[in-house]
One Martini backbone bead per residue (centre of mass of N, CA, C, O) as a GRO file, in nm:
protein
  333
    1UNK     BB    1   0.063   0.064  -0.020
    2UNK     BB    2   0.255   0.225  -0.026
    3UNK     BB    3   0.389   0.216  -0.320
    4UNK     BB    4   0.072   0.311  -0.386
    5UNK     BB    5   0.108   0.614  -0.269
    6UNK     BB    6   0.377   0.699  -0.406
    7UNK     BB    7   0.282   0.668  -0.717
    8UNK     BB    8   0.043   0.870  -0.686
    9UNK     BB    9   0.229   1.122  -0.591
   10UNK     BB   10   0.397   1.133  -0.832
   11UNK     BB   11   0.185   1.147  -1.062
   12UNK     BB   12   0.062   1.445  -0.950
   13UNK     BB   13   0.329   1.573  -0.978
   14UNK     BB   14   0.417   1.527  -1.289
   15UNK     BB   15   0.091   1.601  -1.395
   16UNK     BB   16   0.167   1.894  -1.394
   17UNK     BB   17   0.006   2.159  -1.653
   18UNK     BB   18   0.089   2.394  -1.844
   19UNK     BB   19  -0.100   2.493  -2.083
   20UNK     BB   20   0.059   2.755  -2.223
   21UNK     BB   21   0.321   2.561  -2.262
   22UNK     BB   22   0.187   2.302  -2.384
   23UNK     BB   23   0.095   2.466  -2.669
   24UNK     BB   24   0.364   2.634  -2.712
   25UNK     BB   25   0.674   2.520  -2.890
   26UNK     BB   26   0.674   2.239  -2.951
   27UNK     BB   27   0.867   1.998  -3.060
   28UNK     BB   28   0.754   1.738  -2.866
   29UNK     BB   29   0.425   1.681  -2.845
   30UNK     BB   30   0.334   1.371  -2.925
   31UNK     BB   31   0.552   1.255  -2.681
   32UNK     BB   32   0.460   1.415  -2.453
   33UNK     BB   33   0.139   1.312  -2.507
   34UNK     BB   34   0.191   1.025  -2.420
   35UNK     BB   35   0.359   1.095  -2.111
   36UNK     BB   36   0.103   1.189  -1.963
   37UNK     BB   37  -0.092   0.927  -2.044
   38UNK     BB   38   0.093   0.717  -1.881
   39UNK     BB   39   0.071   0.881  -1.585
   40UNK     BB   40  -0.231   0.867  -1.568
   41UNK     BB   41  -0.252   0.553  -1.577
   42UNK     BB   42  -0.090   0.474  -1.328
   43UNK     BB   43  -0.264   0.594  -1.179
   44UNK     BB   44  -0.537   0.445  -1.226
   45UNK     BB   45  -0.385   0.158  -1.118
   46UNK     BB   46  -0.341   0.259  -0.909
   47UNK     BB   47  -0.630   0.295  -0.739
   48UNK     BB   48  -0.751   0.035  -0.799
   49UNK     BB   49  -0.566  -0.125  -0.607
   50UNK     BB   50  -0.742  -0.025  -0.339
   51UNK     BB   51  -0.941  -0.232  -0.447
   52UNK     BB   52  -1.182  -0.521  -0.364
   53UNK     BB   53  -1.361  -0.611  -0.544
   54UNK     BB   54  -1.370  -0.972  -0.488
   55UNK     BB   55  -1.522  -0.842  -0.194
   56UNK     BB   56  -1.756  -0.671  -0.321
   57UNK     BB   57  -1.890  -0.927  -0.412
   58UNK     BB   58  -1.911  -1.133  -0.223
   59UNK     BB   59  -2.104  -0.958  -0.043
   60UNK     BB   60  -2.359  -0.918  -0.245
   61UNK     BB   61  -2.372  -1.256  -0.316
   62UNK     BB   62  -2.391  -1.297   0.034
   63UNK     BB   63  -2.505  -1.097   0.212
   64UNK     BB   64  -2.318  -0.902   0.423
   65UNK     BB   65  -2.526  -0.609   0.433
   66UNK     BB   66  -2.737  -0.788   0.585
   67UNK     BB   67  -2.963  -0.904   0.746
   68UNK     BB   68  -2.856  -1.194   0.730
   69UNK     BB   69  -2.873  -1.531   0.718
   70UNK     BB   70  -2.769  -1.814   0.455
   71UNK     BB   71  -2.657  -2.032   0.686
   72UNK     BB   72  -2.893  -2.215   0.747
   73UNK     BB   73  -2.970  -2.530   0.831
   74UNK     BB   74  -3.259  -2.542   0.736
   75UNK     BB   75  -3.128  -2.411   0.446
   76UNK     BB   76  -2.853  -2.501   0.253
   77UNK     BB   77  -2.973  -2.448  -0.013
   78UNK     BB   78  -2.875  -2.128  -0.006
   79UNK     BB   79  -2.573  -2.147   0.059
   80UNK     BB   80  -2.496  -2.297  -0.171
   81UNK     BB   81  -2.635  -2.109  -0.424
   82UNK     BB   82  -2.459  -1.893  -0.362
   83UNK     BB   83  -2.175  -1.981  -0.376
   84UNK     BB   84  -2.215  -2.055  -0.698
   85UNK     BB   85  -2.283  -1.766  -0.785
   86UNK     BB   86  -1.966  -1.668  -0.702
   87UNK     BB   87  -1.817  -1.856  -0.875
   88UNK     BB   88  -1.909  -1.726  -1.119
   89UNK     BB   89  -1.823  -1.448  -1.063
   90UNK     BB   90  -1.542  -1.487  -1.032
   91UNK     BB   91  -1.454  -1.638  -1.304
   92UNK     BB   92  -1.531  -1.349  -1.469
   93UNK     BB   93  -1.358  -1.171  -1.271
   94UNK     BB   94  -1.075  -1.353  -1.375
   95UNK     BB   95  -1.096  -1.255  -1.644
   96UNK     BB   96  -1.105  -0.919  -1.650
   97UNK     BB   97  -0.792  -0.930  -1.490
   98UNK     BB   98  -0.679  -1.057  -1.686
   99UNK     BB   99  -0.730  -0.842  -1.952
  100UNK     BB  100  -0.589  -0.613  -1.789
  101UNK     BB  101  -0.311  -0.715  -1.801
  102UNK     BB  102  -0.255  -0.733  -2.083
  103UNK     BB  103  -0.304  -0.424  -2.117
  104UNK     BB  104  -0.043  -0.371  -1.944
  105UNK     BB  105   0.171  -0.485  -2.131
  106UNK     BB  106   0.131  -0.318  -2.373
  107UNK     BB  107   0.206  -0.088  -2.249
  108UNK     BB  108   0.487  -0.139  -2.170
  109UNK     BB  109   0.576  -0.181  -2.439
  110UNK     BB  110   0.521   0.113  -2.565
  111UNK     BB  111   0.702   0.244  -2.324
  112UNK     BB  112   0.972   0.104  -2.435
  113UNK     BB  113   0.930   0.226  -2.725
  114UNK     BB  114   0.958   0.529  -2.653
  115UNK     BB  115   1.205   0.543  -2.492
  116UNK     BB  116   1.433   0.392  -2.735
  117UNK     BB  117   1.373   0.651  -2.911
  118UNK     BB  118   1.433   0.900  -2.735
  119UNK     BB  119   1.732   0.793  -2.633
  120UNK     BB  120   1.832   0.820  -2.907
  121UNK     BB  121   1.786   1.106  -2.976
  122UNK     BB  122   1.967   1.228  -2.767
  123UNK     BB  123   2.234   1.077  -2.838
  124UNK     BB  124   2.248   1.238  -3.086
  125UNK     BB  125   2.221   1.492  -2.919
  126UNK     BB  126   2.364   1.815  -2.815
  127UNK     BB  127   2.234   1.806  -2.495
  128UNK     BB  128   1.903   1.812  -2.531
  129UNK     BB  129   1.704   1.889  -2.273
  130UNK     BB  130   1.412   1.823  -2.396
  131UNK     BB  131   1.542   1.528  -2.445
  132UNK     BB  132   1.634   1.484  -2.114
  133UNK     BB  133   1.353   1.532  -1.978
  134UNK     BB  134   1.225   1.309  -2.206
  135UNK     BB  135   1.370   1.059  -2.078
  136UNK     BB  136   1.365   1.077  -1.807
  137UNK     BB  137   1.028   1.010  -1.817
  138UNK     BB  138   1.048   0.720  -1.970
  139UNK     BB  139   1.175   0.587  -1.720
  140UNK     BB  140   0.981   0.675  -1.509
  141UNK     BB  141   0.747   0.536  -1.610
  142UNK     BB  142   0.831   0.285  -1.670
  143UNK     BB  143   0.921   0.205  -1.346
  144UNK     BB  144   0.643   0.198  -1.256
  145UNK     BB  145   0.505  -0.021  -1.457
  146UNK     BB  146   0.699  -0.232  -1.263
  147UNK     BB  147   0.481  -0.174  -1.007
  148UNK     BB  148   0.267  -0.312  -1.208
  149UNK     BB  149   0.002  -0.553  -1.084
  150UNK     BB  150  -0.289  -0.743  -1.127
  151UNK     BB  151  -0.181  -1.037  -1.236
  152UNK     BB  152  -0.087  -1.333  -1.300
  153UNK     BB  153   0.065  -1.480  -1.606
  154UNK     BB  154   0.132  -1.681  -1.866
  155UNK     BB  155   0.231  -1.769  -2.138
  156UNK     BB  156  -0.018  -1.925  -2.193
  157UNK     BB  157  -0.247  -1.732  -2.119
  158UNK     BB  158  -0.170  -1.552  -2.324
  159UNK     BB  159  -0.208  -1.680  -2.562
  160UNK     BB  160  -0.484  -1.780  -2.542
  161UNK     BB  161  -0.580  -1.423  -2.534
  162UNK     BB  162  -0.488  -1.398  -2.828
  163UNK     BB  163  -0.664  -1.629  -2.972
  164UNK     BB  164  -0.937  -1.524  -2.896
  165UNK     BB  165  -0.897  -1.240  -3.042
  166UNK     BB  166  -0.826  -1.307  -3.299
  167UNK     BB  167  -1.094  -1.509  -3.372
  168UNK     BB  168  -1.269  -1.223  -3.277
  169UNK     BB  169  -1.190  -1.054  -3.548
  170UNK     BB  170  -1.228  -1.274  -3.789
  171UNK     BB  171  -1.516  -1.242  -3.743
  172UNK     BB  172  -1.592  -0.963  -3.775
  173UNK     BB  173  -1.458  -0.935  -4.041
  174UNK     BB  174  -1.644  -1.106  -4.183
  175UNK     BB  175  -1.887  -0.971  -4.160
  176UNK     BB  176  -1.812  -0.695  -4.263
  177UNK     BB  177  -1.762  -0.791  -4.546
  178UNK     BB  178  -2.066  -0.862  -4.593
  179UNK     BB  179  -2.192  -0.601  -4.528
  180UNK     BB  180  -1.941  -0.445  -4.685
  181UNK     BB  181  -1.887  -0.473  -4.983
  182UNK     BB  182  -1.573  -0.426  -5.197
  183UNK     BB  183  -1.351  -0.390  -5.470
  184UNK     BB  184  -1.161  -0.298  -5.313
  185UNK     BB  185  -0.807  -0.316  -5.255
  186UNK     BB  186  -0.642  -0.310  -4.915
  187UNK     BB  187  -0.883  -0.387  -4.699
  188UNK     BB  188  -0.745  -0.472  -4.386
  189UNK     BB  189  -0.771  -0.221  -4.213
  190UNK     BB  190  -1.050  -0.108  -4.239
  191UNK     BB  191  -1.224  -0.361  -4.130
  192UNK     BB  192  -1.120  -0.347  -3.874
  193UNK     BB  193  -1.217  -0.083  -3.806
  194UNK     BB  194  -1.494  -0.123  -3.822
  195UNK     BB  195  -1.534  -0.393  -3.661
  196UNK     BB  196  -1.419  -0.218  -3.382
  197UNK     BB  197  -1.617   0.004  -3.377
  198UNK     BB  198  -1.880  -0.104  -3.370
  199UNK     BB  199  -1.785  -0.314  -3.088
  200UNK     BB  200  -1.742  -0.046  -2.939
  201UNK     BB  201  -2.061   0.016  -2.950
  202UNK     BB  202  -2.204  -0.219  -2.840
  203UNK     BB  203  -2.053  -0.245  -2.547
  204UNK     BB  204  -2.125  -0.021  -2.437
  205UNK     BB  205  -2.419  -0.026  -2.465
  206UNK     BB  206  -2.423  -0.249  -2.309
  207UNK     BB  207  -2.273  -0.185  -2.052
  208UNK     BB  208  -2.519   0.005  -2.015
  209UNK     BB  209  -2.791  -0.184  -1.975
  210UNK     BB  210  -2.626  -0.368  -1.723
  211UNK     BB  211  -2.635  -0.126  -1.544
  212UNK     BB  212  -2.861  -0.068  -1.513
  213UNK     BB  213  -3.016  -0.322  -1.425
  214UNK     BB  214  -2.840  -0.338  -1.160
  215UNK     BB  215  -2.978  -0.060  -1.014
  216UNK     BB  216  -3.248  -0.184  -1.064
  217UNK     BB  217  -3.232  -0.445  -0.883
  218UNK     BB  218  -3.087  -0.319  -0.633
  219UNK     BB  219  -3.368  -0.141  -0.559
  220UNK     BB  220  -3.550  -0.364  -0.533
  221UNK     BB  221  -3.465  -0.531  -0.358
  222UNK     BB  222  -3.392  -0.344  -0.110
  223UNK     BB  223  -3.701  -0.304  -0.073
  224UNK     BB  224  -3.808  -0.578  -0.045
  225UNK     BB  225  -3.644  -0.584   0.219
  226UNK     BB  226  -3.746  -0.382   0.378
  227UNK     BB  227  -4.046  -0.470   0.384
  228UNK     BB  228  -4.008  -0.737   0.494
  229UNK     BB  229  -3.875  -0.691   0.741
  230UNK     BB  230  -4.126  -0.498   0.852
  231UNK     BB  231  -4.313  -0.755   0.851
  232UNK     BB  232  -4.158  -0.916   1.065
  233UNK     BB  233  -4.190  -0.746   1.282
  234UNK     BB  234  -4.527  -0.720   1.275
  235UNK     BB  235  -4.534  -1.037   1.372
  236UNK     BB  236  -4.391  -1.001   1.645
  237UNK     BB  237  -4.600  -0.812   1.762
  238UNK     BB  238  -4.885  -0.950   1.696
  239UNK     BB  239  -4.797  -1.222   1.923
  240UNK     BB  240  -4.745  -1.099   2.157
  241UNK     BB  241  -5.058  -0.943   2.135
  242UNK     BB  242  -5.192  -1.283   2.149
  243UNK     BB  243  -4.995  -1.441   2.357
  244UNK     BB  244  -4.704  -1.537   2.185
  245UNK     BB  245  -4.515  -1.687   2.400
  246UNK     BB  246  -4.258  -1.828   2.473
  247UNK     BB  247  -4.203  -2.163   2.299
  248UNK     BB  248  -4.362  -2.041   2.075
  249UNK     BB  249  -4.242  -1.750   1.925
  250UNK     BB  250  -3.962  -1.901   1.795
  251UNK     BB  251  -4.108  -2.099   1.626
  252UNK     BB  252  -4.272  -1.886   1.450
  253UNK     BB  253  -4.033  -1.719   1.394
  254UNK     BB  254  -3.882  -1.930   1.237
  255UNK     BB  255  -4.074  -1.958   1.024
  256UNK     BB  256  -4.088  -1.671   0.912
  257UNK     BB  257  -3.788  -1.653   0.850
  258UNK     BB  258  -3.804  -1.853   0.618
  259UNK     BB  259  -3.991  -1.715   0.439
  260UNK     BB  260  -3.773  -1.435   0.442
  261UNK     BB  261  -3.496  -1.620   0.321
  262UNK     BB  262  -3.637  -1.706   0.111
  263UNK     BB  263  -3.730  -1.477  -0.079
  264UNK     BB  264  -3.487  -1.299  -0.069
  265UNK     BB  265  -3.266  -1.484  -0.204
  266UNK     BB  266  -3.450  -1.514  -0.465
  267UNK     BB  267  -3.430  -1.200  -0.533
  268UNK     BB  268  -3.091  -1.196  -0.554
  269UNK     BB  269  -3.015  -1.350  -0.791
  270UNK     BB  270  -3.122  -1.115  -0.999
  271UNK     BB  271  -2.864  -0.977  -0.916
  272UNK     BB  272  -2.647  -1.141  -0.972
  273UNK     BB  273  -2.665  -1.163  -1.262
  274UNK     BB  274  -2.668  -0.843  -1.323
  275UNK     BB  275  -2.370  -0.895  -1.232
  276UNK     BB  276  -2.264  -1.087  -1.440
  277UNK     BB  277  -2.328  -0.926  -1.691
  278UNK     BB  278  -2.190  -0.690  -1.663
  279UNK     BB  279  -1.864  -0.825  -1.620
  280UNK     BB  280  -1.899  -0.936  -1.925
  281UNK     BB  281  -1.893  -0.641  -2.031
  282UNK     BB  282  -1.622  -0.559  -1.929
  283UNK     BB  283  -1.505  -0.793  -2.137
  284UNK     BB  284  -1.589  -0.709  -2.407
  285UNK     BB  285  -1.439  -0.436  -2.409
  286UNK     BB  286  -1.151  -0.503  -2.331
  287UNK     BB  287  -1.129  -0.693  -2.602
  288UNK     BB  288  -1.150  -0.428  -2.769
  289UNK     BB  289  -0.904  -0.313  -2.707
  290UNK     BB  290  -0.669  -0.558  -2.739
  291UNK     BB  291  -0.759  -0.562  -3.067
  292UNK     BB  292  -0.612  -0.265  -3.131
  293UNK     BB  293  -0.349  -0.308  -2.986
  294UNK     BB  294  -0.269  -0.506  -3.200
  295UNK     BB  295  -0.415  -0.412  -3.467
  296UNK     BB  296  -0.281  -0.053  -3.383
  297UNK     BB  297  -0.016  -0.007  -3.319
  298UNK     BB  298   0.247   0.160  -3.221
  299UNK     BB  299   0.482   0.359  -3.415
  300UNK     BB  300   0.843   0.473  -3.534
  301UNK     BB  301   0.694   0.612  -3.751
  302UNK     BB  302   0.352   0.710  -3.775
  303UNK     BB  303   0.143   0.637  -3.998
  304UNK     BB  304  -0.111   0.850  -4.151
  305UNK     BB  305  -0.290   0.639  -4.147
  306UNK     BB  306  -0.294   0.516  -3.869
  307UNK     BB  307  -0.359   0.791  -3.724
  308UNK     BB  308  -0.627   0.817  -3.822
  309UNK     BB  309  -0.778   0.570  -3.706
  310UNK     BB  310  -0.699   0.629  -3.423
  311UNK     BB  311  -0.884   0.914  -3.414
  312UNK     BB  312  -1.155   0.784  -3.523
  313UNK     BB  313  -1.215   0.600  -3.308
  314UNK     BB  314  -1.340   0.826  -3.105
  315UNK     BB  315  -1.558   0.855  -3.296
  316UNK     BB  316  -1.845   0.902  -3.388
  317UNK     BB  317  -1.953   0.666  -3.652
  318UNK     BB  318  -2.275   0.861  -3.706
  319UNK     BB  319  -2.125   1.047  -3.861
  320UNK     BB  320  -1.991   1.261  -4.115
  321UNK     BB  321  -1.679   1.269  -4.094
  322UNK     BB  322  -1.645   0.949  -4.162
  323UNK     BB  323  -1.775   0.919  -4.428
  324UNK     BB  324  -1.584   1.167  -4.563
  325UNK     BB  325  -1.306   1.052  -4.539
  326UNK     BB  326  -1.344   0.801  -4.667
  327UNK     BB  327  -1.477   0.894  -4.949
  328UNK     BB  328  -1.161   1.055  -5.001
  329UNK     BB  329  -0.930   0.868  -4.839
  330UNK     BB  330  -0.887   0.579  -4.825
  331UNK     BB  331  -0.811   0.458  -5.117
  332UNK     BB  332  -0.547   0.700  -5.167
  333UNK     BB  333  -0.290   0.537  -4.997
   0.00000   0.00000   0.00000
């Protein structure tokens, strides 16, 4: 925790910018412009790892955060199905964990890629300081990223999300190629791009519909634990009012209680799935993340095609600005 103090501390001290310093004059603007963006995201690295997601996982799964006990002995399968439902949701945010480090794999490299451009170019350089003050950026950033890590990765699970990947790609793209069909010549660059765009609009659409639903599923829960346990409450005074105590009233409400713990926990499921969706839907993100760093590498120097696409990435797909770069500049590259 210390060391990821230090780096968050590190981070906020490094990336203050001067807005009028930083948009003039620069020589070296889009290699400064990349070593903000890799500072940001290190910030971003240490944050989350101060939070233990699949502890606040399993207590939403296992409802540690209501008064309910769902280990109750007369009904042991409400706490089998509930700890199968927390395995189901570990099981999807442990691969969500996966895609993280992979995505993080990628940034070191590229970090890596540009540390050595630089350091090339200072060396080469008589002794300018504005290429020694960036050569010495990117040392101290990439020396950051090597004390992040988000899970261990082996070479072969590597290999297999890069398989998985790719494979999922060459669907998109062939899908792609079936619906907007062209008779020109060397566009795989271009239908990646379109497949990557899609795909990155529909995770995003995904990922808006799992969240409101999670959100919408847990006030519905929340309303009717609420509900259920005031009735709960006005049951055992009700008994008492009616001379229901001594060795009667432990009995009335033990059944009572099984009651609103089979109703509680079967309405809880449905909170389960819909974090269970959510997570799957932040793993289908990640996913076409990791296919565009795949397919759409940084290099240096980097070629007009390239940048254009990288570019348009970020643009809403539905503009005319695309279809207008598009159709005036696609094929004459």
């Amino acid at each position: 925790m210390e060391k990821t103090n230090s780096l968050i501390h590190g981070v906020l001290l490094e990336t203050k910018l001067n807005d009028e310093e930083e948009k003039k004059g620069r020589r070296f603007g889009l290699l400064t412009d990349h070593l903000y963006v890799y500072k940001r995201s290190a910030l971003s690295h240490a944050l989350i790892q101060q939070y233990d997601n699949m502890r606040n996982i399993e207590k939403q799964i296992m409802l540690a955060n209501c008064v309910v006990n769902i280990h109750n002995p007369n009904l042991p399968e409400i706490s089998e199905a509930k700890q199968k439902a927390f395995q189901l949701a570990k099981t999807v945010y442990e691969k969500t964990l996966k895609l993280k480090e992979r995505r993080l794999i990628f940034e070191k490299e590229e970090i890596d890629l540009y540390r050595k451009f630089v350091h090339n170019l200072y060396e080469k350089s008589n002794d300018d300081k504005e290429l020694k003050d960036l050569s010495d950026g990117y040392t101290w950033i990439a020396k950051k990223f090597e004390e992040i890590s988000i899970t261990h990765l082996e070479e072969e699970e590597i290999e297999r999300i890069d398989e998985e990947t790719d494979e999922k790609m060459a669907r998109l793209v062939a899908i792609c190629r079936e619906n907007e069909p062209m008779d020109e010549e060397n566009l795989e660059k271009f239908y990646k791009w379109r497949a990557l765009k899609k795909e990155k609009k529909e995770s995003e659409q995904e990922l808006e519909l799992s969240h409101r639903k999670l959100s919408d599923e847990t006030r519905k829960f929340r309303n009717i634990f609420l509900d259920r346990y005031e009735t709960l409450n006005e049951i055992e005074k009700e008994f008492i009012s009616i001379g229901c105590s001594g060795e009667l009233l432990p009995i009335a409400m033990t059944e009572a209680s099984k009651l609103f713990l089979l109703e509680i926990t079967d309405r809880s499921f449905v909170v389960d799935k819909a974090l269970i969706a959510y997570i799957e839907g932040l793993n289908r993100g990640f996913q076409s993340i990791l296919m565009f760093r795949k397919h759409f590498p940084p290099s240096i120097p980097r070629s007009y095609e390239d940048d254009i696409y990288i570019q348009l990435f970020e643009v809403n797909d539905d503009t005319d600005f695309v279809q207008n770069v598009f159709s005036q500049y696609a094929f004459n590259w």
